[in-house]
Amino acid sequence: MASISRDEQNKTTCPIVETIKIIGTEARLLVLRYLFDGPKGFNQLLRETGLSSKTLSSTLKFMEEAGIVERRIVGTRPFKVEYALTSKGKELESIFKLMGQWGEKWVLNKN
């Protein structure tokens, strides 16, 4: 197997790095964690995540643009908005479960 120079590595897009760019903030991880349980309203996410309104709003907007969260209007009057994972977002759940298992084994148990 031919070796790749450091310059060539830097020019190559790494799928793991690109994924981390999308999901890799604490706010995004929290939102994903709670949306794995099903659709939620803004205020419910606000309470569950403990994020500020501004942070949650910008996080949800970013995640919508990335195609992992969708915003739905439910009902007619009063309008209610809920957020749900897209199929693209739902595929992240198995990764989160593995990360959780790793964290329990190596971080929480200090093995």
CSV table of C-alpha atoms in Angstrom, one decimal:
chain,number,residue,atom,x,y,z
A,1,MET,CA,0.0,0.0,0.0
A,2,ALA,CA,1.4,3.4,-1.0
A,3,SER,CA,1.9,5.9,1.8
A,4,ILE,CA,0.1,9.2,1.6
A,5,SER,CA,2.1,12.4,2.3
A,6,ARG,CA,0.8,14.7,5.0
A,7,ASP,CA,0.0,17.3,2.3
A,8,GLU,CA,-2.1,14.8,0.5
A,9,GLN,CA,-3.9,13.8,3.7
A,10,ASN,CA,-4.8,17.4,4.4
A,11,LYS,CA,-6.3,17.7,0.9
A,12,THR,CA,-8.4,14.5,1.4
A,13,THR,CA,-11.8,14.9,2.9
A,14,CYS,CA,-12.2,12.6,5.9
A,15,PRO,CA,-15.9,11.4,6.3
A,16,ILE,CA,-15.4,11.2,10.1
A,17,VAL,CA,-14.2,14.8,10.3
A,18,GLU,CA,-17.0,16.0,8.1
A,19,THR,CA,-19.5,14.1,10.3
A,20,ILE,CA,-18.1,15.7,13.4
A,21,LYS,CA,-18.4,19.1,11.8
A,22,ILE,CA,-22.2,18.5,11.6
A,23,ILE,CA,-22.9,16.8,15.0
A,24,GLY,CA,-19.9,17.7,17.0
A,25,THR,CA,-21.1,20.4,19.4
A,26,GLU,CA,-22.5,19.8,22.8
A,27,ALA,CA,-25.7,21.6,21.8
A,28,ARG,CA,-26.2,19.4,18.7
A,29,LEU,CA,-25.4,16.2,20.6
A,30,LEU,CA,-28.0,17.2,23.3
A,31,VAL,CA,-30.7,18.0,20.7
A,32,LEU,CA,-30.1,14.7,18.9
A,33,ARG,CA,-30.2,12.7,22.1
A,34,TYR,CA,-33.6,14.0,23.0
A,35,LEU,CA,-35.0,13.8,19.4
A,36,PHE,CA,-34.1,10.1,19.3
A,37,ASP,CA,-37.1,9.7,21.6
A,38,GLY,CA,-39.4,11.3,19.0
A,39,PRO,CA,-40.6,14.7,17.8
A,40,LYS,CA,-40.6,17.5,20.4
A,41,GLY,CA,-41.7,21.1,20.6
A,42,PHE,CA,-39.3,24.0,21.0
A,43,ASN,CA,-40.2,24.6,24.7
A,44,GLN,CA,-39.9,20.9,25.5
A,45,LEU,CA,-36.4,20.8,23.9
A,46,LEU,CA,-35.5,23.9,25.8
A,47,ARG,CA,-36.4,22.3,29.1
A,48,GLU,CA,-34.8,19.0,28.4
A,49,THR,CA,-31.5,20.2,27.0
A,50,GLY,CA,-31.0,23.1,29.3
A,51,LEU,CA,-29.8,25.2,26.4
A,52,SER,CA,-30.6,28.9,26.1
A,53,SER,CA,-33.3,29.9,23.7
A,54,LYS,CA,-30.8,31.5,21.4
A,55,THR,CA,-28.5,28.5,21.3
A,56,LEU,CA,-31.3,26.1,20.8
A,57,SER,CA,-32.8,28.2,18.0
A,58,SER,CA,-29.5,28.5,16.1
A,59,THR,CA,-28.7,24.8,16.7
A,60,LEU,CA,-32.0,23.7,15.3
A,61,LYS,CA,-31.6,26.0,12.3
A,62,PHE,CA,-28.1,24.6,11.6
A,63,MET,CA,-29.4,21.0,11.9
A,64,GLU,CA,-32.3,21.7,9.6
A,65,GLU,CA,-29.9,23.1,7.0
A,66,ALA,CA,-27.7,20.0,7.4
A,67,GLY,CA,-30.8,17.8,6.7
A,68,ILE,CA,-30.9,15.9,10.0
A,69,VAL,CA,-33.8,17.7,11.6
A,70,GLU,CA,-37.1,18.9,10.1
A,71,ARG,CA,-39.4,21.6,11.4
A,72,ARG,CA,-43.1,20.7,11.2
A,73,ILE,CA,-46.2,22.8,11.9
A,74,VAL,CA,-48.8,20.8,13.7
A,75,GLY,CA,-52.4,22.0,14.1
A,76,THR,CA,-53.9,25.1,12.8
A,77,ARG,CA,-54.8,27.4,15.7
A,78,PRO,CA,-52.8,28.0,17.6
A,79,PHE,CA,-49.9,26.9,15.5
A,80,LYS,CA,-47.6,24.5,17.1
A,81,VAL,CA,-44.1,23.8,15.8
A,82,GLU,CA,-42.3,20.5,16.5
A,83,TYR,CA,-38.9,19.2,15.5
A,84,ALA,CA,-38.2,15.7,14.4
A,85,LEU,CA,-35.3,13.8,13.0
A,86,THR,CA,-35.2,13.1,9.3
A,87,SER,CA,-34.2,9.6,8.1
A,88,LYS,CA,-30.7,11.0,7.7
A,89,GLY,CA,-30.8,12.1,11.4
A,90,LYS,CA,-32.3,8.8,12.6
A,91,GLU,CA,-29.3,6.9,11.1
A,92,LEU,CA,-27.1,8.6,13.7
A,93,GLU,CA,-28.8,6.7,16.6
A,94,SER,CA,-26.7,3.6,16.2
A,95,ILE,CA,-23.5,5.7,16.3
A,96,PHE,CA,-24.7,7.4,19.5
A,97,LYS,CA,-25.4,4.0,21.2
A,98,LEU,CA,-21.9,2.8,20.4
A,99,MET,CA,-20.4,6.1,21.7
A,100,GLY,CA,-22.5,5.7,24.9
A,101,GLN,CA,-21.3,2.1,25.4
A,102,TRP,CA,-17.7,3.2,24.9
A,103,GLY,CA,-18.2,6.1,27.3
A,104,GLU,CA,-19.7,3.8,30.0
A,105,LYS,CA,-16.8,1.4,29.6
A,106,TRP,CA,-13.8,3.7,29.3
A,107,VAL,CA,-14.9,7.1,30.7
A,108,LEU,CA,-17.4,6.4,33.5
A,109,ASN,CA,-15.8,3.2,34.8
A,110,LYS,CA,-12.2,4.5,34.5
A,111,ASN,CA,-11.0,1.1,33.3
